[in-house]
Amino acid sequence: MHRLLVKSATHSYPVYIGTHIRLHINRFLPKHYSSIMVITDDHVAPLYLEDIKKALRHYRVNEVVVPAGERSKNIHTFYNLHTQALDYGLDRESLIIALGGGVIGDLAGFMAATYMRGIDYIQMPTTILAHDSGIGGKTAINHERGKNLIGSFYPPVAVIYDTYVLHSLDDREKRSGYAELIKEALLRDEDFFNALLNTNVHDLTDKQLVNDLYKGMQIKSAIVAKDERDNNVRQFLNLGHTFAHALEAEVGYGEMTHGEAVALGLLFALHVSTAEFSQPLPYSSLLDWMQRNSYPLDLSMIQAQCMLERMRFDKKASREHIRMVLLANIADPVMFDLEIQKMKRYLVSFLNELSNRT
Amino acid sequence: MHRLLVKSATHSYPVYIGTHIRLHINRFLPKHYSSIMVITDDHVAPLYLEDIKKALRHYRVNEVVVPAGERSKNIHTFYNLHTQALDYGLDRESLIIALGGGVIGDLAGFMAATYMRGIDYIQMPTTILAHDSGIGGKTAINHERGKNLIGSFYPPVAVIYDTYVLHSLDDREKRSGYAELIKEALLRDEDFFNALLNTNVHDLTDKQLVNDLYKGMQIKSAIVAKDERDNNVRQFLNLGHTFAHALEAEVGYGEMTHGEAVALGLLFALHVSTAEFSQPLPYSSLLDWMQRNSYPLDLSMIQAQCMLERMRFDKKASREHIRMVLLANIADPVMFDLEIQKMKRYLVSFLNELSNRT
């Protein structure tokens, strides 16, 4: 089992990574709790909920199962979680466990952040992608105008990551998760990036998966420790995301996985970076890798103007500029304010380039 | 003008108390903002909104006016505030101004706490009562099951308290505000308490009002500085509130002012404290003062059992006990866990005593 410690403004919390540790989750609770509510989705519940409840049989445990998918990250589900927690009698000494992927982590985290002004919660990621969202304390729900617009910074008390559960993922979710690993490698570690380009995400060994995740989480937690509230270096983690958030909203949440959108966003960041810095960057090798690993590359239905409008509603946008992360080189990210019209030209050229290629 | 500095975990923020300082609010902003959204209610807007907008004429300012009263502190209004902020193009460098009483402060504060994971906000209290809620960073909305159940700790960047606006308050609101001052005095300052008992809240001089508020805010901010997240001494500020929250829910939010309910809650706390500590406490003199100042004292429509059920849903309750603040003596508060059945007996005897008296 690997163990990492993540520093936050209010407390440090451990990340445990290991096989089958869900069966002993009781050992990883930081203190006694008056009761526990497990929040999960209807894909994950049939697979792992009983394991968790068995491990926690000495506690009063209730569960809430929401429909799987991005659509559950809305204000109604959020309010209903509060209602159910009240019905179950959760108090300030209770614990929330977020058992699922990024959607569950964000939703249950925000619910815990706001239940009676904040109670403890634990992240139990069940996807590769959630290795990223599971640490760092960002919680949120979506607004109909855009993703993650309502939320808060509220770190968990622990992250318990059972890599066994990743075997139940389908290829699409593996692709989605590896996009964030590619991002972390691009931000900090060229060797890791090159190793990932040799990876076939549909044919992963256990050992490789655990090591890749551990490396990715180390990068993420080092960045978060430096800037929890996202005023500075943490914004680099947004690499690829300005484009990705707009794309997800444009195709409809849930139609494309977050990671698939991020992979396209990384490609777009390399496209813009190459032009801005006249520097050789691995645009083509990333595109090749994405093709080999069956990432969606067909954006023929996407309009540059619509993407632009979405980007202007992004949390990071100001009125005249759209802020995005570029790479002066691999492992050398920079924040960049692009004028609206310039951004539009890059969107047009990127979409053209992709459609010529595919 | 008085100035106080309140310490929070993330930053310290100033409280300015003075006459007509709303006309120069621009001087009290801690930095430049890309835009400002004023959140207020339809009672306050006609009186002071134009003053604020005039003082901020060099900024891009939008306003949202919600219906006055506790009923606006709900999830729908909360979501609509987000929608309007997005429509106005508020970004992370924008400011929210909460112009109003406790309802507006709590609602706008929680909106600011969660808009794009938190932007700056300023409290501009327009009631006496809000001298209390305006500092300390507690923000919340109500859930249909109870008051303030969804919220967070999120301190403002400044509190700007123009005492001139308190002249527009009616007697009921003055009573409401003085209840929290009585509470603060009971917690920390016997002389202040005795002075307040000589006050006629319907006949206040300017000077007296400013001094009383300044004293109350000093007590409040000293307590909050010691325990922002309400794990310890801050819970003493809950004196009278376990009863008050239950009472407000029982009679219907908005039917009784918060402070009127708190005054009755203080009386209940003195009733229980006298019995638990066999100590002479100013139950009768507080009751006399409340009668002289026309506080509602008729609780003949209230059932002890219903109050008990409400109290069990309070944030501070566990399953077997109800936690409430008692006074071992004036200026000597203690946290106390009362068994459910014992609490019921006290409720019955208190309601009987009140109905015999009135």
XYZ file of C-alpha atoms in Angstrom:
716
model
C 0.000 0.000 0.000
C 1.180 3.508 -0.871
C 0.511 6.445 1.418
C 0.663 10.133 0.562
C 0.007 13.141 2.792
C -1.780 16.134 1.280
C -1.404 19.512 2.965
C -4.406 21.839 3.148
C -4.921 25.181 4.908
C -6.977 23.631 7.680
C -5.466 20.145 8.035
C -3.322 17.499 6.335
C -5.016 14.350 5.147
C -3.725 10.956 4.083
C -4.237 9.269 0.713
C -4.099 5.475 0.873
C -3.570 3.576 -2.401
C -3.746 -0.193 -2.320
C -5.510 -3.314 -3.518
C -8.607 -4.432 -1.583
C -8.284 -1.735 1.069
C -12.025 -1.073 0.751
C -12.514 -4.282 2.742
C -10.802 -2.676 5.725
C -11.986 0.888 5.373
C -12.849 0.924 9.088
C -9.108 0.950 9.826
C -8.609 4.184 7.920
C -11.209 6.348 9.637
C -9.433 9.176 11.478
C -11.784 9.068 14.498
C -15.059 7.678 15.762
C -18.234 8.963 14.093
C -21.786 9.068 15.394
C -23.073 7.780 12.048
C -22.004 7.418 8.431
C -23.794 8.146 5.174
C -22.353 6.558 2.027
C -23.186 8.478 -1.135
C -22.721 6.469 -4.312
C -24.287 5.879 -7.739
C -26.297 3.068 -9.262
C -23.314 1.749 -11.218
C -21.009 1.500 -8.232
C -23.546 0.467 -5.567
C -24.134 -3.103 -6.832
C -20.381 -3.662 -7.084
C -18.911 -2.328 -3.840
C -21.510 -0.917 -1.464
C -21.950 -4.177 0.449
C -18.181 -4.461 0.960
C -18.109 -1.015 2.517
C -21.107 -1.621 4.732
C -19.636 -4.896 5.919
C -16.353 -3.242 6.842
C -18.330 -0.576 8.724
C -20.765 -2.965 10.412
C -19.981 -1.525 13.858
C -21.261 1.877 12.752
C -24.725 3.143 12.022
C -24.506 3.345 8.214
C -27.026 4.684 5.713
C -26.636 4.977 1.985
C -27.954 7.192 -0.780
C -27.703 5.933 -4.344
C -28.042 8.521 -7.119
C -28.201 7.879 -10.869
C -24.718 7.514 -12.372
C -23.500 10.354 -14.547
C -22.844 14.080 -14.690
C -26.548 14.881 -14.608
C -26.708 14.031 -10.908
C -24.420 16.956 -10.128
C -27.325 19.371 -9.933
C -29.029 21.527 -7.333
C -32.004 19.177 -6.885
C -29.893 16.122 -6.104
C -27.802 18.304 -3.806
C -30.879 19.404 -1.865
C -32.256 15.866 -1.727
C -28.993 14.629 -0.227
C -29.473 17.181 2.550
C -33.028 15.994 3.088
C -31.923 12.394 3.324
C -29.087 13.204 5.703
C -31.584 15.015 7.955
C -33.995 12.111 7.751
C -31.208 9.721 8.746
C -30.383 11.983 11.683
C -26.842 12.856 10.616
C -25.304 15.331 13.029
C -22.080 17.301 13.171
C -20.169 14.239 14.357
C -21.258 12.193 11.348
C -19.188 11.209 8.326
C -19.985 11.238 4.618
C -18.247 8.715 2.359
C -18.147 9.592 -1.340
C -17.944 6.205 -3.074
C -17.643 6.736 -6.796
C -16.037 8.734 -9.554
C -15.576 12.478 -9.914
C -19.294 13.220 -10.063
C -19.941 11.533 -6.725
C -16.812 13.064 -5.223
C -17.788 16.592 -6.237
C -21.444 16.213 -5.291
C -20.955 14.411 -1.970
C -18.031 16.685 -1.130
C -20.132 19.795 -1.675
C -22.958 18.278 0.305
C -20.554 17.539 3.206
C -19.087 21.054 2.886
C -22.505 22.625 3.395
C -24.319 20.182 5.687
C -24.693 22.060 8.966
C -21.875 24.282 7.692
C -19.526 21.390 7.060
C -18.957 17.848 8.338
C -16.153 15.340 7.671
C -16.049 13.336 4.472
C -13.854 10.705 2.869
C -13.215 10.271 -0.843
C -13.263 6.689 -2.139
C -12.543 7.076 -5.860
C -13.703 4.236 -8.071
C -12.356 5.574 -11.354
C -8.897 6.420 -12.627
C -10.090 9.913 -13.425
C -11.057 10.508 -9.797
C -7.432 10.148 -8.696
C -7.321 13.779 -9.756
C -10.590 15.188 -8.427
C -10.384 13.087 -5.261
C -7.558 15.138 -3.811
C -7.346 18.891 -3.463
C -10.672 19.677 -1.850
C -12.502 21.155 -4.818
C -16.183 20.370 -4.526
C -19.015 21.580 -6.732
C -22.248 21.030 -8.542
C -23.097 22.253 -12.024
C -25.273 25.226 -12.885
C -27.343 25.036 -16.055
C -25.002 27.759 -17.389
C -21.846 25.710 -16.861
C -19.867 23.139 -14.994
C -18.772 23.400 -11.342
C -20.099 26.943 -10.986
C -21.539 26.375 -7.495
C -19.110 24.899 -5.011
C -16.436 25.390 -2.412
C -12.950 24.443 -1.299
C -13.437 21.768 1.302
C -10.793 19.059 1.696
C -11.707 15.525 2.775
C -10.327 13.967 5.976
C -8.905 11.042 3.985
C -8.780 9.539 0.505
C -9.046 5.751 0.311
C -8.201 4.446 -3.125
C -8.738 0.752 -3.735
C -7.136 0.040 -7.110
C -8.925 -3.307 -7.305
C -12.125 -1.508 -8.202
C -10.464 -0.067 -11.306
C -10.681 -3.492 -12.939
C -14.386 -3.007 -13.359
C -13.836 0.056 -15.570
C -14.569 -0.101 -19.259
C -12.142 1.159 -21.905
C -13.841 4.504 -22.156
C -13.322 5.237 -18.479
C -9.729 4.105 -18.643
C -9.159 6.538 -21.512
C -10.857 9.216 -19.484
C -8.619 8.634 -16.480
C -5.402 8.520 -18.440
C -6.089 11.948 -19.910
C -5.582 13.525 -16.475
C -2.400 11.510 -15.980
C -1.140 12.849 -19.318
C -1.977 16.339 -18.078
C -0.065 15.912 -14.827
C 2.939 14.519 -16.726
C 2.878 17.445 -19.191
C 2.904 19.872 -16.250
C 5.803 18.383 -14.333
C 7.570 15.297 -15.674
C 8.739 14.693 -19.253
C 9.919 11.127 -18.556
C 6.513 10.240 -17.122
C 4.889 11.798 -20.201
C 7.050 9.745 -22.583
C 6.337 6.582 -20.595
C 2.599 7.284 -20.822
C 2.852 7.685 -24.611
C 4.054 4.075 -24.692
C 1.051 2.926 -22.695
C -1.889 1.091 -24.162
C -4.724 2.071 -21.824
C -6.755 -0.970 -22.871
C -4.062 -3.348 -21.725
C -2.776 -2.211 -18.340
C -1.008 -4.333 -15.785
C -1.899 -3.916 -12.127
C 1.535 -2.715 -11.262
C 1.626 -0.151 -14.049
C -1.749 1.243 -13.051
C -0.823 1.638 -9.375
C 2.482 3.277 -10.273
C 0.946 5.655 -12.793
C -1.707 6.678 -10.295
C 0.798 7.173 -7.524
C 2.948 9.380 -9.784
C -0.046 11.408 -10.885
C -1.268 11.921 -7.334
C 2.169 12.983 -6.178
C 2.228 15.694 -8.832
C -1.284 16.794 -8.016
C -0.803 16.919 -4.253
C 2.490 18.813 -4.551
C 0.754 21.486 -6.610
C -2.283 21.680 -4.326
C -0.108 21.989 -1.213
C 1.467 25.101 -2.731
C -1.821 26.789 -3.606
C -4.955 25.225 -2.229
C -7.318 28.042 -3.115
C -6.415 28.148 -6.766
C -4.959 31.642 -6.959
C -1.635 30.674 -8.415
C 0.163 27.461 -9.451
C -2.924 25.318 -8.912
C -4.398 26.994 -11.955
C -1.871 25.060 -14.026
C -3.970 21.982 -13.299
C -6.502 23.647 -15.516
C -4.325 22.715 -18.518
C -6.721 21.520 -21.212
C -9.784 22.306 -19.101
C -10.928 25.644 -20.507
C -11.483 23.873 -23.809
C -12.739 20.685 -22.155
C -15.410 22.384 -20.053
C -16.726 24.259 -23.076
C -16.703 21.080 -25.153
C -18.569 19.050 -22.539
C -21.225 21.741 -22.237
C -21.444 21.981 -26.021
C -21.947 18.270 -26.708
C -24.105 17.935 -23.562
C -22.803 16.750 -20.214
C -22.333 13.022 -20.144
C -22.183 12.595 -23.933
C -18.410 12.630 -23.807
C -16.402 11.600 -20.738
C -14.612 14.397 -18.897
C -11.233 12.833 -19.644
C -11.953 12.459 -23.342
C -12.756 16.159 -23.430
C -9.611 16.910 -21.426
C -7.459 14.933 -23.884
C -8.835 17.090 -26.705
C -8.253 20.133 -24.511
C -4.611 19.152 -24.008
C -4.249 18.813 -27.747
C -5.760 22.281 -28.179
C -3.372 23.695 -25.543
C -0.438 22.212 -27.480
C -1.843 23.686 -30.709
C -2.000 27.194 -29.196
C 1.299 26.816 -27.318
C 3.148 25.806 -30.470
C 1.921 28.940 -32.232
C 2.512 31.302 -29.308
C 5.959 30.076 -28.351
C 7.271 28.803 -31.737
C 8.560 25.837 -29.797
C 8.473 22.159 -30.863
C 5.849 20.510 -28.695
C 4.496 16.939 -28.836
C 1.218 17.785 -30.583
C 1.570 15.011 -33.146
C 2.793 12.338 -30.794
C -0.103 13.054 -28.411
C -2.551 12.959 -31.308
C -1.074 9.623 -32.478
C -1.375 8.198 -28.980
C -4.974 9.360 -28.744
C -5.744 7.703 -32.072
C -4.064 4.445 -31.059
C -6.094 4.469 -27.854
C -9.393 5.241 -29.587
C -10.006 8.703 -28.096
C -12.830 10.535 -29.903
C -11.316 12.974 -32.392
C -14.290 13.860 -34.532
C -15.351 17.420 -33.665
C -17.010 18.132 -36.997
C -20.294 19.008 -35.242
C -18.613 21.679 -33.097
C -18.736 25.393 -33.996
C -15.821 27.631 -32.985
C -18.218 30.480 -32.110
C -20.257 28.331 -29.748
C -17.122 27.098 -28.019
C -15.998 30.696 -27.622
C -19.274 31.703 -25.966
C -18.982 28.817 -23.530
C -15.399 29.722 -22.694
C -16.441 33.254 -21.853
C -18.714 31.855 -19.167
C -15.919 29.811 -17.631
C -14.990 30.672 -14.028
C -11.504 31.647 -15.182
C -12.609 34.084 -17.872
C -12.650 37.863 -17.474
C -14.545 40.108 -19.882
C -11.928 40.883 -22.477
C -9.715 37.841 -22.235
C -9.953 34.132 -21.837
C -7.323 32.776 -19.523
C -5.835 29.418 -20.341
C -2.780 27.398 -19.417
C -0.162 27.010 -22.138
C 3.115 25.150 -22.204
C 6.280 27.130 -22.952
C 7.768 23.658 -22.931
C 6.979 20.293 -21.383
C 6.987 20.733 -17.594
C 6.946 24.510 -18.052
C 3.340 25.729 -17.852
C 2.371 29.404 -18.049
C -0.898 31.285 -17.511
C -1.911 33.145 -20.624
C -4.621 35.731 -21.308
C -5.839 35.342 -24.870
C -7.932 38.038 -26.461
C -11.359 36.847 -27.476
C -10.734 37.219 -31.213
C -7.386 35.483 -31.079
C -8.944 32.604 -29.202
C -11.530 32.333 -31.929
C -8.858 32.074 -34.645
C -7.120 29.290 -32.703
C -10.391 27.432 -32.282
C -11.053 27.637 -36.011
C -7.559 26.484 -36.999
C -7.612 23.658 -34.427
C -10.988 22.348 -35.548
C -9.828 22.523 -39.171
C -6.622 20.693 -38.438
C -8.463 17.948 -36.619
C -11.035 17.493 -39.338
C -8.315 17.299 -42.008
C -6.501 14.673 -40.002
C -9.415 12.466 -39.091
C -16.481 56.271 13.419
C -15.542 53.125 15.361
C -13.329 50.453 13.842
C -12.922 46.859 14.968
C -10.728 44.114 13.513
C -12.097 40.569 13.417
C -9.662 37.673 13.160
C -10.565 34.695 10.997
C -8.581 31.599 9.987
C -7.947 32.907 6.488
C -7.768 36.680 7.003
C -8.614 39.553 9.342
C -11.358 41.937 8.310
C -12.384 45.367 9.514
C -15.759 46.394 10.897
C -16.575 50.070 10.405
C -19.361 51.554 12.537
C -20.409 55.123 11.868
C -23.173 57.465 10.777
C -23.649 57.966 7.025
C -20.653 55.842 6.032
C -22.819 54.173 3.371
C -22.390 57.375 1.355
C -18.643 56.704 1.123
C -18.641 52.941 0.869
C -16.187 53.181 -2.030
C -13.508 54.258 0.472
C -13.879 51.054 2.452
C -13.394 48.522 -0.337
C -10.203 46.552 0.332
C -9.169 46.442 -3.345
C -10.370 47.062 -6.889
C -13.101 44.773 -8.213
C -14.035 43.907 -11.795
C -17.720 44.335 -10.957
C -20.062 44.465 -7.989
C -23.419 42.845 -7.337
C -25.527 44.313 -4.522
C -27.969 41.839 -3.014
C -30.749 43.443 -0.999
C -34.464 43.116 -0.261
C -37.530 45.067 -1.294
C -37.753 46.862 2.065
C -34.189 48.114 2.030
C -33.789 48.780 -1.702
C -36.078 51.850 -1.875
C -34.328 53.365 1.162
C -30.607 52.912 0.546
C -29.800 51.195 -2.737
C -29.414 54.451 -4.667
C -26.984 55.801 -2.051
C -24.800 52.725 -2.464
C -24.895 52.813 -6.249
C -24.024 56.492 -6.240
C -21.018 55.910 -3.992
C -19.926 53.098 -6.324
C -20.584 54.960 -9.574
C -17.048 54.267 -10.846
C -17.725 50.550 -10.729
C -19.891 48.319 -12.866
C -22.718 47.660 -10.369
C -25.731 45.376 -10.670
C -28.359 44.674 -8.074
C -30.677 41.853 -7.161
C -33.680 42.623 -4.985
C -35.370 39.694 -3.242
C -38.570 39.745 -1.184
C -37.913 40.807 2.424
C -38.187 38.127 5.074
C -36.927 34.742 6.171
C -38.713 32.981 3.327
C -36.120 34.263 0.856
C -33.449 32.189 2.582
C -34.263 29.137 0.492
C -32.598 26.978 -2.128
C -34.532 28.499 -5.050
C -33.547 32.080 -4.272
C -29.998 30.862 -3.719
C -29.901 29.254 -7.165
C -31.488 32.286 -8.807
C -28.825 34.542 -7.305
C -26.223 32.350 -9.012
C -28.091 32.596 -12.289
C -28.252 36.366 -12.067
C -24.583 36.665 -11.142
C -23.724 34.577 -14.210
C -26.006 36.686 -16.389
C -24.300 39.841 -15.103
C -20.939 38.298 -15.926
C -19.580 38.262 -12.369
C -16.149 36.636 -12.282
C -13.728 35.651 -9.562
C -12.557 39.244 -9.191
C -16.081 40.500 -8.514
C -17.570 41.581 -5.207
C -20.916 40.838 -3.583
C -22.406 43.400 -1.202
C -25.016 42.086 1.231
C -27.173 45.137 1.971
C -29.790 44.209 4.529
C -30.534 42.358 7.738
C -29.575 38.868 8.808
C -31.545 37.144 6.077
C -29.737 39.036 3.323
C -26.395 38.602 5.090
C -26.794 34.852 5.410
C -28.186 34.367 1.908
C -25.787 36.664 0.039
C -22.893 35.400 2.148
C -23.649 31.787 1.243
C -24.077 32.745 -2.380
C -20.659 34.481 -2.330
C -19.159 31.484 -0.512
C -20.229 29.137 -3.296
C -20.094 31.286 -6.439
C -17.229 29.839 -8.449
C -16.074 28.290 -5.154
C -16.025 31.610 -3.340
C -15.654 35.309 -4.131
C -15.287 38.363 -1.857
C -18.286 39.859 -0.118
C -19.031 42.748 2.224
C -21.702 42.832 4.910
C -23.711 46.048 5.164
C -26.134 45.365 8.023
C -29.291 47.462 8.065
C -30.764 46.110 11.294
C -29.615 46.038 14.900
C -29.969 42.278 14.909
C -27.496 41.950 12.041
C -24.708 43.415 14.206
C -24.501 39.839 15.411
C -24.906 37.807 12.222
C -22.854 40.303 10.190
C -19.601 39.288 11.808
C -18.197 35.813 12.272
C -18.577 34.392 8.794
C -21.519 32.089 9.332
C -23.553 31.902 6.142
C -26.541 29.695 5.404
C -29.907 29.105 3.886
C -32.787 27.227 5.474
C -33.903 23.710 4.671
C -37.600 22.925 4.926
C -36.623 20.748 7.943
C -34.978 23.613 9.829
C -33.085 26.855 9.925
C -29.548 27.388 8.633
C -29.055 23.712 7.847
C -27.261 24.346 4.521
C -24.345 26.745 4.739
C -20.682 27.331 5.343
C -18.123 29.307 7.297
C -17.065 32.092 4.984
C -16.006 35.433 6.465
C -16.621 38.712 4.609
C -13.741 40.994 3.560
C -15.309 43.891 5.489
C -18.383 44.889 7.483
C -19.702 48.399 6.884
C -22.272 49.394 9.451
C -24.031 52.682 8.898
C -25.990 53.330 12.088
C -28.035 56.029 10.345
C -30.064 53.332 8.617
C -31.189 51.981 11.980
C -33.492 54.989 12.317
C -35.781 53.458 9.748
C -36.393 50.399 11.935
C -39.749 49.832 13.569
C -40.122 48.935 17.244
C -40.398 45.260 16.512
C -37.020 45.215 14.802
C -35.439 47.221 17.593
C -36.720 44.646 20.075
C -35.364 41.918 17.880
C -31.911 43.479 17.764
C -31.672 44.176 21.458
C -32.312 40.523 22.255
C -28.899 39.615 20.781
C -27.285 42.449 22.733
C -28.848 41.061 25.910
C -27.406 37.670 24.980
C -23.904 39.048 24.475
C -24.094 40.911 27.775
C -25.274 37.763 29.614
C -22.311 35.863 28.184
C -19.576 38.307 29.110
C -20.476 41.542 30.899
C -22.800 41.930 33.885
C -22.541 45.754 33.909
C -23.555 45.874 30.268
C -26.467 43.546 31.046
C -27.675 45.752 33.904
C -27.371 48.842 31.741
C -29.441 47.160 29.028
C -32.175 46.317 31.554
C -32.523 50.085 32.069
C -32.938 50.638 28.344
C -36.210 51.397 26.678
C -35.690 50.040 23.174
C -38.462 52.258 21.812
C -36.714 55.388 22.928
C -33.032 55.090 22.034
C -30.596 57.949 21.622
C -28.115 57.818 18.775
C -25.191 57.698 21.098
C -26.649 54.909 23.198
C -27.370 52.821 20.121
C -23.854 53.192 18.694
C -22.277 52.405 22.050
C -24.472 49.368 22.682
C -23.723 48.031 19.210
C -20.013 48.620 19.590
C -19.997 46.765 22.921
C -22.001 43.882 21.495
C -19.743 43.547 18.465
C -16.635 43.605 20.634
C -17.967 40.679 22.641
C -19.001 38.814 19.527
C -15.728 39.315 17.654
C -13.620 38.355 20.678
C -15.496 35.056 20.907
C -15.336 34.374 17.163
C -11.593 35.083 17.070
C -11.063 32.325 19.624
C -13.118 29.712 17.802
C -14.201 30.548 14.281
C -15.472 27.100 13.320
C -17.795 26.767 16.261
C -16.198 23.785 17.984
C -15.763 25.408 21.330
C -16.435 28.818 22.951
C -18.327 30.096 19.902
C -21.086 27.700 20.819
C -21.820 29.944 23.790
C -23.238 32.418 21.274
C -25.943 29.859 20.855
C -27.347 30.904 24.243
C -31.113 31.048 23.823
C -30.941 29.761 20.248
C -31.794 26.086 20.645
C -35.159 27.173 21.961
C -35.427 30.112 19.548
C -34.801 28.046 16.394
C -37.406 25.505 17.445
C -39.880 28.253 18.285
C -39.403 30.047 14.973
C -39.933 26.817 13.061
C -42.951 25.997 15.203
C -44.757 29.312 14.721
C -43.602 29.504 11.068
C -40.561 31.453 9.917
C -41.277 35.140 9.748
C -44.268 35.054 12.089
C -42.045 36.044 14.998
C -38.794 37.988 14.589
C -35.604 36.052 15.264
C -34.727 38.330 18.162
C -38.125 37.997 19.781
C -37.658 34.235 19.670
C -34.124 34.641 21.065
C -35.386 36.759 23.957
C -37.789 33.966 24.879
C -34.931 31.503 24.409
C -32.782 33.478 26.857
C -35.594 33.379 29.341
C -35.851 29.612 28.873
C -32.075 29.266 29.346
C -32.357 31.193 32.628
C -35.277 28.984 33.668
C -33.246 25.803 33.105
C -30.041 27.305 34.529
C -31.755 28.317 37.749
C -32.987 24.757 38.251
C -29.719 23.057 37.275
C -27.380 25.280 39.248
C -29.649 26.384 42.153
C -28.193 29.807 41.585
C -30.098 33.135 41.673
C -30.282 34.326 38.075
C -32.102 37.361 36.644
C -35.072 35.432 35.219
C -37.631 37.821 36.681
C -35.806 41.027 35.848
C -35.360 39.888 32.228
C -39.024 38.935 32.042
C -40.005 42.349 33.477
C -37.809 44.107 30.942
C -39.335 42.072 28.114
C -42.826 42.993 29.301
C -41.965 46.688 29.567
C -40.551 46.554 26.046
C -43.541 44.706 24.581
C -41.787 41.442 23.669
C -44.290 38.704 22.788
C -44.745 36.437 25.795
C -47.854 34.500 24.882
C -46.811 30.945 23.982
C -50.157 29.366 24.796
C -50.366 27.901 21.270
C -47.026 26.088 21.658
C -46.807 22.393 22.600
C -43.773 21.187 24.566
C -43.667 17.935 22.559
C -43.521 19.773 19.227
C -40.732 22.013 20.500
C -38.848 18.936 21.628
C -39.092 17.325 18.188
C -37.789 20.506 16.583
C -34.896 20.701 19.012
C -33.865 17.166 18.152
C -33.419 18.280 14.557
C -31.198 21.183 15.561
C -27.620 21.098 14.248
C -26.314 20.917 17.821
C -28.396 17.937 18.876
C -27.135 14.360 19.112
C -29.485 11.391 19.377
C -29.830 10.994 23.125
C -29.226 14.524 24.296
C -30.026 18.062 23.361
C -27.099 20.364 23.850
C -27.828 23.858 25.046
C -25.947 26.725 26.631
C -26.724 27.427 30.270
C -25.448 30.069 32.649
C -23.738 28.916 35.842
C -23.837 32.626 36.552
C -23.965 35.846 34.539
C -20.869 35.939 32.319
C -20.213 32.260 33.075
C -21.754 30.163 30.277
C -21.445 26.378 30.119
C -22.344 23.784 27.481
C -24.850 21.312 28.811
C -26.218 18.033 27.455
C -29.784 17.595 28.591
C -31.493 14.236 28.274
C -34.518 14.321 26.023
C -37.004 13.626 28.815
C -35.493 16.200 31.129
C -35.652 18.791 28.373
C -39.308 17.990 27.946
C -40.016 18.587 31.637
C -38.278 21.952 31.463
C -40.271 22.914 28.393
C -43.514 22.029 30.146
C -42.652 23.926 33.325
C -41.423 26.960 31.366
C -44.523 27.150 29.213
C -46.691 26.785 32.338
C -44.820 29.488 34.188
C -45.149 31.863 31.245
C -48.863 31.231 30.806
C -49.493 31.787 34.551
C -47.614 35.048 34.409
C -49.155 36.513 31.279
